[in-house]
């Protein structure tokens, strides 16, 4: 019998392929079920344990209803896991969105923030169908890293006040200036519990392998919560407004101020999309399974945001902490992501009341660690090595002390300007070798390089032999004329010039020597 892949047999279209071992073979179905039970089920439980405290903390940091974080975790797991194009990526409420969501809630209220989330999700779906996902990856990584670092610093500043027993202020500058007074008036029981959470999370990095399988954030929150109940700690705790079904609500419809709403939609769309796509790319580097389909992932994220916003949940994005936990736990398919969403839902329905036992300072300590983790030393080291540290630093300062959108725009403009400067910059150097001089011209040599070019050429003594090495990718008329004039003058004063290299003057694609008939050599 001749198979379809053999020579001469018609190929099935990608969408029409039928894999018998996955659809008709009972043994294959049994193997898949066994694989899910063996690998994905345990992984989903690990991700659930990681997602639970993080989702609560992110909701509180965003000034959103606490249960909105669990709603987003449920939707991100079930909807994002089922539809998204990155099978092992876990989606849910993201720390990188806390500042944006807090600003939206402050300006519009929770109902309109949900509306913005729905429209941002619809925009993501549209962009995914337009197949523009890869365009989001064109944003300079240093700006994205600086954006996340700026968000991390903002979160840490805000939650430090909560850990000390106070309330965060509306701006980073106010949080900084009010910090000394807050330290002096700190609520000591809350400080002890918050610092204990931080200590456990930091120490958990060196936990034995068997213990390390249990997520550090969960251990820290559970231990501190139990301690706060057993011992006579009088601290503020998480307050819920009803059960999970009570938290479900439809978004509000705006009546005016459409320009500000549109800016909110654009901001949420860009940040959730870029973070999700970059996380998907990073996810592919952590495993050897199926690669991410970025356009489908964008559609999946959009669908998740539409559903989450429509029922009262936070905006959703792909998150690297839960994703890496999923992969490290041994997940093989998207079943792990989907199952973790069901576990969150099953917990939240009967046990939401347990959340009210958690001290506010405990989640503040958790969020401080998360915020600091967004400021990654590897990103700083990369920025220094690549000469982009100025971009990194300016973007962080702008994100922290202005706002997220302005900070990112300033960072992008600066990155483009620096890149443009590097493109047009020429390296011009002259040094003696034995009885000759060697002049090297590299890069892009335009009229902007004329001051440096003429200065270097003028420094060469008369009546010397000069080897001019040309290794430019562009040479405009002004620079070409300057080199030609100097070459003629040096020749007239008794010197010799040997030209080596291929020149392209202006937009001409043909090779040419500077002065026809002079002593010169052109490299092939």
Short mmCIF file of C-alpha atoms in Angstrom, two decimals:
data_model
loop_
_atom_site.label_atom_id
_atom_site.label_comp_id
_atom_site.label_asym_id
_atom_site.label_seq_id
_atom_site.Cartn_x
_atom_site.Cartn_y
_atom_site.Cartn_z
CA UNK A 1 0.00 0.00 0.00
CA UNK A 2 1.35 3.40 -0.92
CA UNK A 3 1.38 6.07 1.77
CA UNK A 4 0.52 9.73 1.21
CA UNK A 5 4.03 10.95 1.90
CA UNK A 6 5.62 8.73 -0.72
CA UNK A 7 6.61 10.06 -4.11
CA UNK A 8 3.66 10.52 -6.43
CA UNK A 9 1.00 10.45 -3.74
CA UNK A 10 -1.00 13.65 -3.20
CA UNK A 11 -0.10 15.65 -0.07
CA UNK A 12 -2.85 16.49 2.34
CA UNK A 13 -3.38 20.16 3.14
CA UNK A 14 -2.13 21.10 6.62
CA UNK A 15 -5.63 21.72 7.81
CA UNK A 16 -6.90 18.40 6.41
CA UNK A 17 -4.25 16.13 7.84
CA UNK A 18 -5.58 13.20 9.76
CA UNK A 19 -3.31 11.44 12.20
CA UNK A 20 -4.71 7.95 12.77
CA UNK A 21 -2.63 7.47 15.88
CA UNK A 22 -4.35 10.48 17.46
CA UNK A 23 -7.91 10.03 16.30
CA UNK A 24 -8.73 6.38 15.61
CA UNK A 25 -6.21 4.30 17.53
CA UNK A 26 -7.58 3.51 21.02
CA UNK A 27 -4.09 2.71 22.24
CA UNK A 28 -2.91 6.18 21.25
CA UNK A 29 -5.79 7.81 23.09
CA UNK A 30 -4.99 5.68 26.12
CA UNK A 31 -1.33 6.75 25.92
CA UNK A 32 -2.33 10.41 25.74
CA UNK A 33 -4.58 10.06 28.76
CA UNK A 34 -1.80 8.32 30.66
CA UNK A 35 0.63 11.10 29.67
CA UNK A 36 -1.80 13.75 30.93
CA UNK A 37 -2.23 11.93 34.23
CA UNK A 38 1.49 11.33 34.63
CA UNK A 39 2.85 14.72 33.51
CA UNK A 40 0.19 17.41 33.05
CA UNK A 41 -1.97 16.68 36.11
CA UNK A 42 0.91 17.10 38.63
CA UNK A 43 2.17 20.15 36.72
CA UNK A 44 -1.27 21.78 36.81
CA UNK A 45 -1.39 21.41 40.60
CA UNK A 46 2.02 23.10 40.93
CA UNK A 47 0.93 25.98 38.70
CA UNK A 48 -2.33 26.28 40.65
CA UNK A 49 -0.38 26.60 43.91
CA UNK A 50 1.86 29.28 42.35
CA UNK A 51 -1.01 31.17 40.71
CA UNK A 52 -3.27 31.36 43.75
CA UNK A 53 -1.27 33.77 45.95
CA UNK A 54 0.11 35.70 42.97
CA UNK A 55 -3.37 36.33 41.55
CA UNK A 56 -4.61 37.63 44.89
CA UNK A 57 -1.56 39.85 45.35
CA UNK A 58 -1.74 41.31 41.86
CA UNK A 59 -5.43 42.13 42.29
CA UNK A 60 -4.70 43.96 45.55
CA UNK A 61 -1.73 45.82 44.02
CA UNK A 62 -4.00 46.88 41.14
CA UNK A 63 -6.63 48.29 43.56
CA UNK A 64 -9.11 45.89 41.93
CA UNK A 65 -11.60 43.59 43.67
CA UNK A 66 -9.60 40.74 45.22
CA UNK A 67 -11.60 38.01 43.50
CA UNK A 68 -11.02 39.67 40.10
CA UNK A 69 -7.53 38.17 40.27
CA UNK A 70 -8.93 34.66 40.67
CA UNK A 71 -11.44 35.23 37.85
CA UNK A 72 -8.57 36.26 35.56
CA UNK A 73 -6.55 33.21 36.61
CA UNK A 74 -9.48 30.91 35.85
CA UNK A 75 -10.15 32.48 32.44
CA UNK A 76 -6.47 32.71 31.53
CA UNK A 77 -6.00 29.03 32.30
CA UNK A 78 -9.12 27.64 30.63
CA UNK A 79 -9.69 30.01 27.70
CA UNK A 80 -6.09 31.05 27.08
CA UNK A 81 -4.85 27.48 27.51
CA UNK A 82 -7.44 26.05 25.11
CA UNK A 83 -7.17 28.67 22.34
CA UNK A 84 -3.62 30.09 22.64
CA UNK A 85 -0.80 29.17 20.31
CA UNK A 86 1.84 28.52 22.99
CA UNK A 87 0.80 25.18 24.53
CA UNK A 88 2.91 25.38 27.69
CA UNK A 89 2.52 29.09 28.38
CA UNK A 90 0.36 29.98 31.37
CA UNK A 91 -1.75 33.15 31.19
CA UNK A 92 -3.38 35.09 33.98
CA UNK A 93 -3.17 38.40 35.86
CA UNK A 94 0.32 39.81 35.38
CA UNK A 95 2.46 41.97 37.66
CA UNK A 96 3.44 44.03 34.62
CA UNK A 97 -0.15 45.30 34.36
CA UNK A 98 -0.68 46.39 37.95
CA UNK A 99 0.34 50.02 37.43
CA UNK A 100 -1.80 50.35 34.30
CA UNK A 101 -4.86 48.76 35.89
CA UNK A 102 -4.50 50.86 39.05
CA UNK A 103 -4.40 54.04 36.94
CA UNK A 104 -7.44 52.93 34.92
CA UNK A 105 -9.44 52.12 38.04
CA UNK A 106 -8.46 55.45 39.58
CA UNK A 107 -9.57 57.34 36.46
CA UNK A 108 -12.59 55.35 35.29
CA UNK A 109 -13.68 52.99 38.05
CA UNK A 110 -13.79 49.19 37.97
CA UNK A 111 -16.74 48.82 35.58
CA UNK A 112 -15.17 50.89 32.79
CA UNK A 113 -11.82 49.18 33.37
CA UNK A 114 -13.57 45.88 32.58
CA UNK A 115 -14.98 47.49 29.41
CA UNK A 116 -11.48 48.60 28.37
CA UNK A 117 -10.24 45.04 28.97
CA UNK A 118 -12.97 43.64 26.68
CA UNK A 119 -12.20 46.07 23.84
CA UNK A 120 -8.45 45.51 24.24
CA UNK A 121 -9.11 41.77 23.92
CA UNK A 122 -11.17 42.29 20.77
CA UNK A 123 -8.32 44.39 19.35
CA UNK A 124 -5.87 41.58 20.10
CA UNK A 125 -8.09 39.07 18.29
CA UNK A 126 -8.28 41.40 15.27
CA UNK A 127 -4.50 41.86 15.26
CA UNK A 128 -4.04 38.11 15.48
CA UNK A 129 -6.26 37.49 12.46
CA UNK A 130 -4.30 40.20 10.61
CA UNK A 131 -1.15 38.15 11.33
CA UNK A 132 0.87 41.02 12.79
CA UNK A 133 2.06 39.23 15.93
CA UNK A 134 5.71 39.22 14.88
CA UNK A 135 5.62 43.01 14.49
CA UNK A 136 5.30 43.31 18.28
CA UNK A 137 8.71 41.66 18.61
CA UNK A 138 10.27 44.65 16.80
CA UNK A 139 10.12 46.64 20.04
CA UNK A 140 13.61 46.99 21.49
CA UNK A 141 14.12 44.36 24.24
CA UNK A 142 15.96 46.88 26.40
CA UNK A 143 12.81 49.04 26.50
CA UNK A 144 10.65 46.06 27.46
CA UNK A 145 13.10 45.01 30.17
CA UNK A 146 13.26 48.58 31.48
CA UNK A 147 9.45 48.82 31.42
CA UNK A 148 9.15 45.69 33.57
CA UNK A 149 11.90 46.93 35.89
CA UNK A 150 10.13 50.27 36.28
CA UNK A 151 6.87 48.47 37.08
CA UNK A 152 8.73 46.31 39.60
CA UNK A 153 10.17 49.36 41.36
CA UNK A 154 6.74 50.99 41.44
CA UNK A 155 5.15 47.87 42.94
CA UNK A 156 7.90 47.57 45.56
CA UNK A 157 7.50 51.23 46.56
CA UNK A 158 3.73 50.92 46.87
CA UNK A 159 3.74 47.67 48.80
CA UNK A 160 6.45 48.82 51.21
CA UNK A 161 3.91 51.27 52.63
CA UNK A 162 1.34 48.47 52.97
CA UNK A 163 3.88 46.22 54.71
CA UNK A 164 4.63 49.04 57.15
CA UNK A 165 0.93 49.36 57.97
CA UNK A 166 0.02 52.34 55.80
CA UNK A 167 -1.44 52.92 52.36
CA UNK A 168 0.36 53.48 49.07
CA UNK A 169 0.20 56.93 47.48
CA UNK A 170 -0.87 57.88 43.98
CA UNK A 171 2.61 58.65 42.64
CA UNK A 172 6.07 57.17 43.00
CA UNK A 173 7.49 60.49 44.17
CA UNK A 174 4.88 60.69 46.95
CA UNK A 175 5.71 57.11 47.95
CA UNK A 176 9.41 58.00 48.15
CA UNK A 177 8.98 61.23 50.13
CA UNK A 178 6.48 59.68 52.57
CA UNK A 179 8.61 56.61 53.25
CA UNK A 180 10.71 57.99 56.17
CA UNK A 181 7.59 58.97 58.15
CA UNK A 182 6.00 55.62 57.32
CA UNK A 183 9.05 53.78 58.66
CA UNK A 184 8.94 55.72 61.93
CA UNK A 185 5.23 54.95 62.39
CA UNK A 186 5.43 51.34 61.20
CA UNK A 187 2.98 48.74 62.54
CA UNK A 188 5.41 46.23 64.02
CA UNK A 189 3.31 43.02 63.85
CA UNK A 190 2.64 43.63 60.15
CA UNK A 191 6.31 44.38 59.52
CA UNK A 192 7.32 41.11 61.21
CA UNK A 193 4.87 39.08 59.08
CA UNK A 194 5.83 40.84 55.85
CA UNK A 195 9.55 40.42 56.45
CA UNK A 196 8.96 36.76 57.29
CA UNK A 197 7.29 36.26 53.89
CA UNK A 198 10.25 37.93 52.17
CA UNK A 199 12.74 35.83 54.14
CA UNK A 200 10.95 32.56 53.30
CA UNK A 201 10.73 33.38 49.59
CA UNK A 202 14.40 34.33 49.41
CA UNK A 203 15.53 31.29 51.44
CA UNK A 204 13.35 28.94 49.37
CA UNK A 205 15.88 29.19 46.55
CA UNK A 206 18.20 26.97 48.58
CA UNK A 207 15.53 24.51 49.73
CA UNK A 208 16.23 20.79 49.17
CA UNK A 209 14.91 19.36 45.92
CA UNK A 210 11.98 17.56 47.55
CA UNK A 211 10.84 20.72 49.36
CA UNK A 212 11.54 22.98 46.38
CA UNK A 213 8.77 21.17 44.47
CA UNK A 214 6.31 23.12 46.64
CA UNK A 215 6.06 26.74 45.40
CA UNK A 216 7.84 29.24 47.63
CA UNK A 217 5.10 31.93 47.44
CA UNK A 218 2.49 29.45 48.68
CA UNK A 219 4.72 28.26 51.53
CA UNK A 220 5.45 31.83 52.61
CA UNK A 221 1.80 32.95 52.59
CA UNK A 222 0.51 29.79 54.32
CA UNK A 223 3.20 29.82 57.04
CA UNK A 224 2.68 33.50 57.82
CA UNK A 225 -1.11 33.19 57.75
CA UNK A 226 -1.04 30.26 60.17
CA UNK A 227 1.38 32.13 62.42
CA UNK A 228 -0.87 35.20 62.41
CA UNK A 229 -3.86 33.06 63.48
CA UNK A 230 -2.08 30.94 66.10
CA UNK A 231 -0.22 33.82 67.74
CA UNK A 232 -1.94 37.01 68.94
CA UNK A 233 -1.14 39.17 65.92
CA UNK A 234 -3.60 42.01 65.49
CA UNK A 235 -3.17 42.89 61.82
CA UNK A 236 -5.38 43.90 58.91
CA UNK A 237 -6.43 41.03 56.66
CA UNK A 238 -7.76 40.60 53.13
CA UNK A 239 -11.38 41.68 52.84
CA UNK A 240 -13.70 40.04 50.32
CA UNK A 241 -17.00 41.42 49.09
CA UNK A 242 -19.03 38.25 48.82
CA UNK A 243 -18.25 34.95 47.11
CA UNK A 244 -16.85 34.25 43.64
CA UNK A 245 -20.33 34.25 41.99
CA UNK A 246 -20.97 37.63 43.65
CA UNK A 247 -17.78 39.00 42.06
CA UNK A 248 -19.03 38.27 38.55
CA UNK A 249 -20.26 41.46 36.90
CA UNK A 250 -20.80 42.93 33.49
CA UNK A 251 -18.61 45.85 32.32
CA UNK A 252 -19.95 49.41 32.34
CA UNK A 253 -20.43 51.38 29.13
CA UNK A 254 -18.65 54.75 28.94
CA UNK A 255 -20.68 57.91 28.39
CA UNK A 256 -18.11 60.31 26.99
CA UNK A 257 -14.37 60.80 27.53
CA UNK A 258 -13.78 58.45 24.61
CA UNK A 259 -10.28 59.75 23.94
CA UNK A 260 -9.03 58.68 27.37
CA UNK A 261 -10.83 55.34 27.00
CA UNK A 262 -9.12 54.79 23.63
CA UNK A 263 -5.71 55.51 25.16
CA UNK A 264 -6.50 52.98 27.90
CA UNK A 265 -7.45 50.38 25.30
CA UNK A 266 -4.25 50.97 23.32
CA UNK A 267 -2.12 50.78 26.46
CA UNK A 268 -3.66 47.51 27.67
CA UNK A 269 -3.51 46.03 24.16
CA UNK A 270 0.16 46.85 23.66
CA UNK A 271 1.38 45.74 27.07
CA UNK A 272 -0.61 42.49 27.22
CA UNK A 273 0.33 41.63 23.62
CA UNK A 274 4.04 42.41 23.87
CA UNK A 275 4.43 40.68 27.24
CA UNK A 276 2.53 37.59 26.04
CA UNK A 277 4.46 37.29 22.78
CA UNK A 278 7.85 37.81 24.42
CA UNK A 279 6.93 35.23 27.04
CA UNK A 280 5.91 32.81 24.27
CA UNK A 281 9.30 33.28 22.61
CA UNK A 282 11.04 32.70 25.95
CA UNK A 283 8.86 29.63 26.53
CA UNK A 284 10.09 28.04 23.32
CA UNK A 285 13.65 28.26 24.65
CA UNK A 286 12.73 26.31 27.78
CA UNK A 287 11.41 23.13 26.19
CA UNK A 288 11.75 20.98 23.07
CA UNK A 289 8.05 20.47 22.39
CA UNK A 290 5.80 22.19 19.83
CA UNK A 291 6.81 25.74 18.93
CA UNK A 292 4.53 28.70 19.59
CA UNK A 293 2.19 30.03 16.90
CA UNK A 294 2.38 33.72 17.72
CA UNK A 295 -0.69 34.88 15.79
CA UNK A 296 -2.80 32.17 17.41
CA UNK A 297 -1.35 33.10 20.78
CA UNK A 298 -2.43 36.70 20.22
CA UNK A 299 -5.95 35.49 19.37
CA UNK A 300 -6.01 33.33 22.50
CA UNK A 301 -4.89 36.24 24.70
CA UNK A 302 -7.53 38.45 23.11
CA UNK A 303 -10.28 35.90 23.71
CA UNK A 304 -9.15 35.55 27.34
CA UNK A 305 -9.29 39.31 27.88
CA UNK A 306 -12.71 39.56 26.29
CA UNK A 307 -14.11 36.86 28.59
CA UNK A 308 -12.28 38.11 31.69
CA UNK A 309 -13.38 41.71 31.23
CA UNK A 310 -16.92 40.63 30.42
CA UNK A 311 -17.36 38.84 33.77
CA UNK A 312 -15.38 41.15 36.05
CA UNK A 313 -11.80 39.86 35.83
CA UNK A 314 -8.43 41.57 35.51
CA UNK A 315 -6.62 41.95 32.16
CA UNK A 316 -4.68 38.83 31.20
CA UNK A 317 -1.24 38.22 29.73
CA UNK A 318 1.26 35.41 29.46
CA UNK A 319 3.40 35.28 32.60
CA UNK A 320 6.89 33.84 32.80
CA UNK A 321 6.82 32.83 36.51
CA UNK A 322 3.85 30.48 36.14
CA UNK A 323 5.04 29.32 32.72
CA UNK A 324 8.50 28.36 33.96
CA UNK A 325 6.92 26.57 36.94
CA UNK A 326 4.70 24.68 34.49
CA UNK A 327 7.63 23.54 32.36
CA UNK A 328 9.89 22.70 35.28
CA UNK A 329 7.11 20.57 36.77
CA UNK A 330 7.13 18.42 33.61
CA UNK A 331 4.10 19.62 31.63
CA UNK A 332 3.85 18.16 28.13
CA UNK A 333 0.63 19.61 26.68
CA UNK A 334 -1.82 22.47 27.12
CA UNK A 335 -3.86 20.22 29.43
CA UNK A 336 -1.73 21.43 32.35
CA UNK A 337 -2.61 25.07 31.74
CA UNK A 338 -6.30 24.30 31.31
CA UNK A 339 -6.45 22.11 34.42
CA UNK A 340 -4.79 24.76 36.59
CA UNK A 341 -7.66 27.11 35.70
CA UNK A 342 -10.16 24.51 36.87
CA UNK A 343 -8.25 24.01 40.14
CA UNK A 344 -8.40 27.76 40.84
CA UNK A 345 -12.15 27.72 40.19
CA UNK A 346 -12.74 24.66 42.37
CA UNK A 347 -10.80 26.29 45.21
CA UNK A 348 -12.43 29.71 44.88
CA UNK A 349 -16.01 28.45 44.97
CA UNK A 350 -16.07 26.72 48.39
CA UNK A 351 -12.91 28.06 50.04
CA UNK A 352 -12.82 31.76 49.15
CA UNK A 353 -13.48 32.55 52.81
CA UNK A 354 -10.02 31.25 53.69
CA UNK A 355 -8.57 34.18 51.78
CA UNK A 356 -9.85 36.53 54.48
CA UNK A 357 -7.43 34.95 56.94
CA UNK A 358 -4.39 36.18 54.95
CA UNK A 359 -2.73 39.28 56.49
CA UNK A 360 -2.39 42.24 54.12
CA UNK A 361 1.28 42.52 55.10
CA UNK A 362 1.88 38.95 53.91
CA UNK A 363 0.73 39.69 50.37
CA UNK A 364 2.63 43.00 50.51
CA UNK A 365 5.84 41.08 51.24
CA UNK A 366 5.04 38.69 48.39
CA UNK A 367 4.53 41.58 45.97
CA UNK A 368 7.73 43.32 47.06
CA UNK A 369 9.69 40.19 46.14
CA UNK A 370 7.84 39.91 42.82
CA UNK A 371 8.52 43.56 42.05
CA UNK A 372 12.22 43.26 42.82
CA UNK A 373 12.42 40.10 40.68
CA UNK A 374 11.26 42.16 37.68
CA UNK A 375 14.51 44.10 38.05
CA UNK A 376 16.75 41.33 36.70
CA UNK A 377 20.56 41.68 36.98
CA UNK A 378 20.99 39.79 33.68
CA UNK A 379 19.03 42.51 31.85
CA UNK A 380 21.18 45.22 33.43
CA UNK A 381 24.35 43.38 32.47
CA UNK A 382 23.13 42.99 28.89
CA UNK A 383 22.25 46.69 28.67
CA UNK A 384 25.75 47.63 29.87
CA UNK A 385 27.48 45.26 27.46
CA UNK A 386 25.48 46.44 24.44
CA UNK A 387 25.87 50.13 25.27
CA UNK A 388 22.13 50.52 25.95
CA UNK A 389 22.32 51.27 29.67
CA UNK A 390 21.34 54.92 29.12
CA UNK A 391 18.17 53.79 27.34
CA UNK A 392 17.47 51.31 30.16
CA UNK A 393 17.96 53.89 32.90
CA UNK A 394 15.98 56.69 31.23
CA UNK A 395 13.07 54.34 30.52
CA UNK A 396 12.97 53.12 34.13
CA UNK A 397 12.99 56.67 35.53
CA UNK A 398 10.26 57.76 33.09
CA UNK A 399 8.07 54.73 33.88
CA UNK A 400 8.42 55.22 37.63
CA UNK A 401 8.03 59.00 37.86
CA UNK A 402 5.80 59.77 34.84
CA UNK A 403 3.62 56.86 33.79
CA UNK A 404 3.92 53.62 31.90
CA UNK A 405 2.82 54.83 28.47
CA UNK A 406 4.99 57.95 28.50
CA UNK A 407 7.93 55.98 29.85
CA UNK A 408 7.72 53.37 27.10
CA UNK A 409 7.33 56.02 24.39
CA UNK A 410 10.35 57.94 25.69
CA UNK A 411 12.35 54.72 25.78
CA UNK A 412 11.37 53.78 22.22
CA UNK A 413 12.21 57.25 20.86
CA UNK A 414 15.58 57.17 22.61
CA UNK A 415 16.29 53.64 21.35
CA UNK A 416 15.47 54.67 17.78
CA UNK A 417 17.66 57.77 18.10
CA UNK A 418 20.60 55.79 19.46
CA UNK A 419 20.21 53.16 16.74
CA UNK A 420 20.06 55.85 14.08
CA UNK A 421 23.19 57.49 15.46
CA UNK A 422 25.01 54.16 15.39
CA UNK A 423 23.92 53.57 11.81
CA UNK A 424 25.16 56.93 10.55
CA UNK A 425 28.33 56.95 12.65
CA UNK A 426 31.65 56.34 10.91
CA UNK A 427 34.84 55.05 12.50
CA UNK A 428 37.84 56.95 11.18
CA UNK A 429 41.33 56.21 12.43
CA UNK A 430 44.92 56.95 11.29
CA UNK A 431 48.17 55.58 12.66
CA UNK A 432 51.77 55.12 11.41
CA UNK A 433 53.12 51.68 10.53
CA UNK A 434 56.90 51.65 9.92
CA UNK A 435 57.53 54.31 7.26
CA UNK A 436 53.89 54.49 6.09
CA UNK A 437 50.56 55.68 7.38
CA UNK A 438 47.37 53.65 7.45
CA UNK A 439 43.94 55.31 7.42
CA UNK A 440 40.83 53.20 8.12
CA UNK A 441 37.32 54.42 7.28
CA UNK A 442 34.47 52.14 8.44
CA UNK A 443 30.73 52.31 8.91
CA UNK A 444 28.50 54.89 7.27
CA UNK A 445 30.48 57.87 6.05
CA UNK A 446 28.27 60.89 5.40
CA UNK A 447 28.51 64.69 5.72
CA UNK A 448 27.96 64.23 9.48
CA UNK A 449 31.41 62.59 9.65
CA UNK A 450 33.16 65.43 7.79
CA UNK A 451 34.61 67.15 10.90
CA UNK A 452 36.25 63.94 12.09
CA UNK A 453 37.21 62.84 8.56
CA UNK A 454 38.93 66.10 7.60
CA UNK A 455 40.65 66.32 11.00
CA UNK A 456 42.17 62.85 10.66
CA UNK A 457 43.24 63.36 7.05
CA UNK A 458 44.80 66.76 7.86
CA UNK A 459 46.92 65.16 10.60
CA UNK A 460 48.82 63.00 8.11
CA UNK A 461 52.30 64.47 7.29
CA UNK A 462 53.14 65.54 3.74
CA UNK A 463 55.30 63.43 1.40
CA UNK A 464 54.31 60.16 3.09
CA UNK A 465 52.96 56.94 1.69
CA UNK A 466 49.40 56.32 2.87
CA UNK A 467 47.26 53.18 2.63
CA UNK A 468 43.59 54.15 2.75
CA UNK A 469 41.40 51.21 3.81
CA UNK A 470 37.76 51.74 2.86
CA UNK A 471 35.20 49.46 4.55
CA UNK A 472 32.06 51.56 4.41
CA UNK A 473 28.52 50.44 3.64
CA UNK A 474 27.53 53.91 2.47
CA UNK A 475 29.50 56.94 1.27
CA UNK A 476 27.67 60.13 0.37
CA UNK A 477 28.86 62.76 -2.12
CA UNK A 478 30.22 65.14 0.54
CA UNK A 479 32.47 62.52 2.16
CA UNK A 480 33.52 61.18 -1.24
CA UNK A 481 34.50 64.68 -2.34
CA UNK A 482 36.43 65.35 0.89
CA UNK A 483 38.51 62.18 0.46
CA UNK A 484 39.09 62.94 -3.24
CA UNK A 485 40.25 66.49 -2.52
CA UNK A 486 42.61 65.33 0.21
CA UNK A 487 44.00 62.56 -1.99
CA UNK A 488 44.72 65.00 -4.80
CA UNK A 489 46.34 67.50 -2.41
CA UNK A 490 48.50 64.81 -0.79
CA UNK A 491 49.60 63.61 -4.21
CA UNK A 492 50.47 67.15 -5.30
CA UNK A 493 52.68 67.66 -2.24
CA UNK A 494 54.77 64.57 -2.98
CA UNK A 495 52.86 61.88 -1.17
CA UNK A 496 51.39 58.60 -2.37
CA UNK A 497 47.98 57.13 -1.62
CA UNK A 498 47.01 53.48 -2.06
CA UNK A 499 43.26 52.90 -1.82
CA UNK A 500 42.02 49.50 -0.78
CA UNK A 501 38.34 48.68 -0.61
CA UNK A 502 35.12 49.01 -2.54
CA UNK A 503 33.30 52.31 -2.54
CA UNK A 504 29.62 52.99 -3.14
CA UNK A 505 29.06 56.70 -3.50
CA UNK A 506 25.56 57.90 -2.80
CA UNK A 507 23.01 55.45 -4.13
CA UNK A 508 25.33 54.09 -6.80
CA UNK A 509 25.83 50.34 -6.66
CA UNK A 510 28.93 50.33 -8.89
CA UNK A 511 32.46 50.12 -7.55
CA UNK A 512 34.83 52.98 -8.29
CA UNK A 513 38.29 54.21 -7.33
CA UNK A 514 38.62 57.65 -5.84
CA UNK A 515 40.86 59.07 -8.55
CA UNK A 516 41.06 57.20 -11.76
CA UNK A 517 44.64 56.52 -12.76
CA UNK A 518 46.10 56.98 -9.27
CA UNK A 519 48.01 54.21 -7.54
CA UNK A 520 45.26 52.18 -5.94
CA UNK A 521 44.08 48.66 -5.29
CA UNK A 522 40.47 47.57 -5.13
CA UNK A 523 39.48 44.52 -3.18
CA UNK A 524 37.06 42.17 -4.83
#
